[in-house]
Amino acid sequence: MSGQEYKSIPIRSWEITPEHVYRSRRQFLRLMGVVGAGTLLAACGVQTGQPKQAASPTGVSPDPSATVVPELHTVGTPTATAVATPTPVASATPAGSAAGFEELRTELTSYEAITSYNNYYEFTTNKERVARLAEGFKTSPWEVEVGGLVHRPKTFGLEDILGKFTQEERIYRMRCVEGWSMVIPWGGVPLSRLLEQVEPMSTAKFVRFETVYAPEQMPGLKSRSYSWPYQEGLRMDEAMHELTILATGLYGEELLPQNGAPVRLVVPWKYGFKSIKSIVKIELVDYQPETLWSTAAPNEYGFYSNVNPNVPHPRWSQSTERRIGETDRIPTLMFNGYAEEVAHLYEGMDLTRDY
Amino acid sequence: MSFKFTRLQIAVHIGSLIPLVWLIVSYFTGRLTFNPIQAATQRTGQYAIILLMLALACTPATTVLGYSRVLTLRRPLGLYAFGYALIHFTIFVALDYGFSWALILQTIVEKRFVIVGLTAFAMLLPLALTSSRWWMIRLGRAWKTLHRLVYLAALLAVLHYGWAAKGDFFSLRGDVWKPLVYGTVVILLLLLRLPAVRKWVVNTRERGLARH
């Protein structure tokens, strides 16, 4: 395993696919796995126009783990195309070998795991208890105030975000700084669409985000260990990047409170804590904003917090990770595997210093 | 050799095995969280430290409280503590890192909490191996000296736990309370072994009893 090169293999954004399609697809694949993964793989290679994978010798391996590959690449199947909507994807060039693909294990993390294993300190630091404590969290009405260095400050109601913009499904890897990861089918809109509406001034260099502060609903806020409300920040170019989304959905359904309902950020090439939840305020500023974690432990968490296997953490392995639902460790990829899309943003920067 | 157990000893054996049974049951009933390897690692580590503290509590219980019946519990408690430490270590090497020695080595070099934990484990190993009466006789006076390593091992184990926890000890932020409590308990148990401290506590206690 060591010494092998893992290239950027983006999980691309796909058409909006209802949950039942996923589920039936999963069932279908399980069946096909019995019949023979090879045929399916070959077929899907043709459908998605990625002959490179189909041609690879590993691509036709009868190894059952290979069945995970087509799952995310059968969007071209008749079922899915029937509900297809335009997919504005970043210049996602499908690259890498099939071996790399197996390493990435692109099977979706189960809905149950995603909705019951959560880091959301506003409720509790116990990941298994967040879901219960967040039950009944009031997500409507909800407003997101977008202001600061913009020409047209605006407060968006949740309906505006849901109604005005084309919702897209994005299947992203999510790498937690604690050394575990998931593959999550989000629903949402690129943040850039929203920011374009408020017309950022040229002086805006960073974007600052703030989570709702609702102590009566969030028992974890009683802990004075952290400086609430939760805040995060992105550089302007990171915020405008196609991969950066405001998520409102999960598995084709409404986002649940434990996952940051009603609207959260998702920045897939950064550690999970950058993807701030339950956003009420977005502010464009000309300074690098403070973030909760880089304030709490600056030696452990930097402003950028890009997924980087070369920058170790005192507690958790950053060179490897474990997918929730699996036992083996897999290598962690630079920028969480999105290097092709985002590496240019950091050209000339020393990412071991600006971690 | 007779196998007559006192009720206290039986309680120790059952009490020490319950967490293991619970761990296995949790695993098979899917109650070990969605990150079962991490959960099992954390749980076995905790059990090891708790049992180690109980083992360390037997001597002060005798010398300070005069409760000598617990002295025979030191060995089983110590061995169970080692047993959980061994499971903890095995999970780390076999399940967590799947025997990939390169990764394990990298982790050891990179993380201070791993170094400290391994050191504590390495110290407990000879103690467990020489815990039998046969070794006790064979080693004579050296046995006692050797087994004093447990003091250091306990301190390192708690330090390992504290460093592995997500928090900051200077600002008391995060999951620092349990390691702090464990650390305090271990330090108290060690202090109570110092003759001066022991005498002072015994005298104070006797004076208190005499007053009643």
Coordinates of C-alpha atoms in Angstrom, one line a residue, chain A residues 110 112-113 116-117 119 121 125 127-128 178 180 225-226 293 296-297 301 312-320 322 324-325 327 329, chain B residues 31-38 95-97 102-103 106-107 110-114 162-168 171-175:
Chain A
S110 CA -25.2 5.1 5.7
E112 CA -28.1 6.2 10.0
A113 CA -24.4 6.8 10.6
S116 CA -26.4 9.7 14.5
Y117 CA -22.6 10.2 14.8
N119 CA -19.8 16.6 16.2
Y121 CA -20.7 21.0 20.5
T125 CA -19.5 16.9 23.0
K127 CA -21.3 12.4 19.3
E128 CA -23.9 9.7 20.0
E178 CA -10.4 13.3 14.5
W180 CA -12.6 9.5 10.6
S225 CA -15.0 26.2 27.4
Y226 CA -15.5 27.8 24.0
W293 CA -11.1 26.3 16.8
A296 CA -9.3 27.7 21.2
A297 CA -6.2 25.8 20.2
Y301 CA -6.0 24.2 14.3
P312 CA 0.5 15.9 11.9
H313 CA -1.9 16.5 14.8
P314 CA -0.9 15.7 18.4
R315 CA -3.7 13.3 18.8
W316 CA -5.1 12.0 15.6
S317 CA -3.5 10.5 12.6
Q318 CA -3.8 12.9 9.7
S319 CA -2.0 10.6 7.2
T320 CA -4.6 7.9 7.5
R322 CA -11.1 5.4 8.9
I324 CA -17.2 5.2 9.3
G325 CA -18.6 1.7 8.7
T327 CA -12.5 -1.3 9.7
R329 CA -7.5 2.6 7.7
Chain B
R31 CA -24.0 -0.5 20.6
L32 CA -20.4 0.3 20.2
T33 CA -21.1 3.5 18.3
F34 CA -20.5 4.0 14.6
N35 CA -16.8 4.1 15.3
P36 CA -16.5 0.8 17.2
I37 CA -12.7 0.5 17.1
Q38 CA -12.3 3.9 18.7
L95 CA -7.6 -3.6 14.7
D96 CA -6.8 0.1 14.5
Y97 CA -3.6 -0.1 12.5
A102 CA 5.2 1.6 9.3
L103 CA 2.1 3.4 10.3
Q106 CA 5.0 6.8 12.5
T107 CA 2.3 7.2 15.1
E110 CA 4.6 11.5 16.0
K111 CA 2.4 11.4 19.1
R112 CA 3.5 12.0 22.6
F113 CA 0.4 10.3 24.1
V114 CA 1.3 7.1 22.2
G162 CA -5.0 13.1 29.4
W163 CA -2.9 13.8 26.3
A164 CA -5.2 11.6 24.2
A165 CA -8.3 13.5 25.4
K166 CA -9.6 16.4 23.4
G167 CA -9.1 19.4 25.6
D168 CA -6.7 21.8 27.2
S171 CA -7.7 26.5 30.3
L172 CA -9.6 23.4 31.6
R173 CA -11.4 23.3 28.3
G174 CA -12.8 20.1 26.8
D175 CA -12.7 16.5 28.1

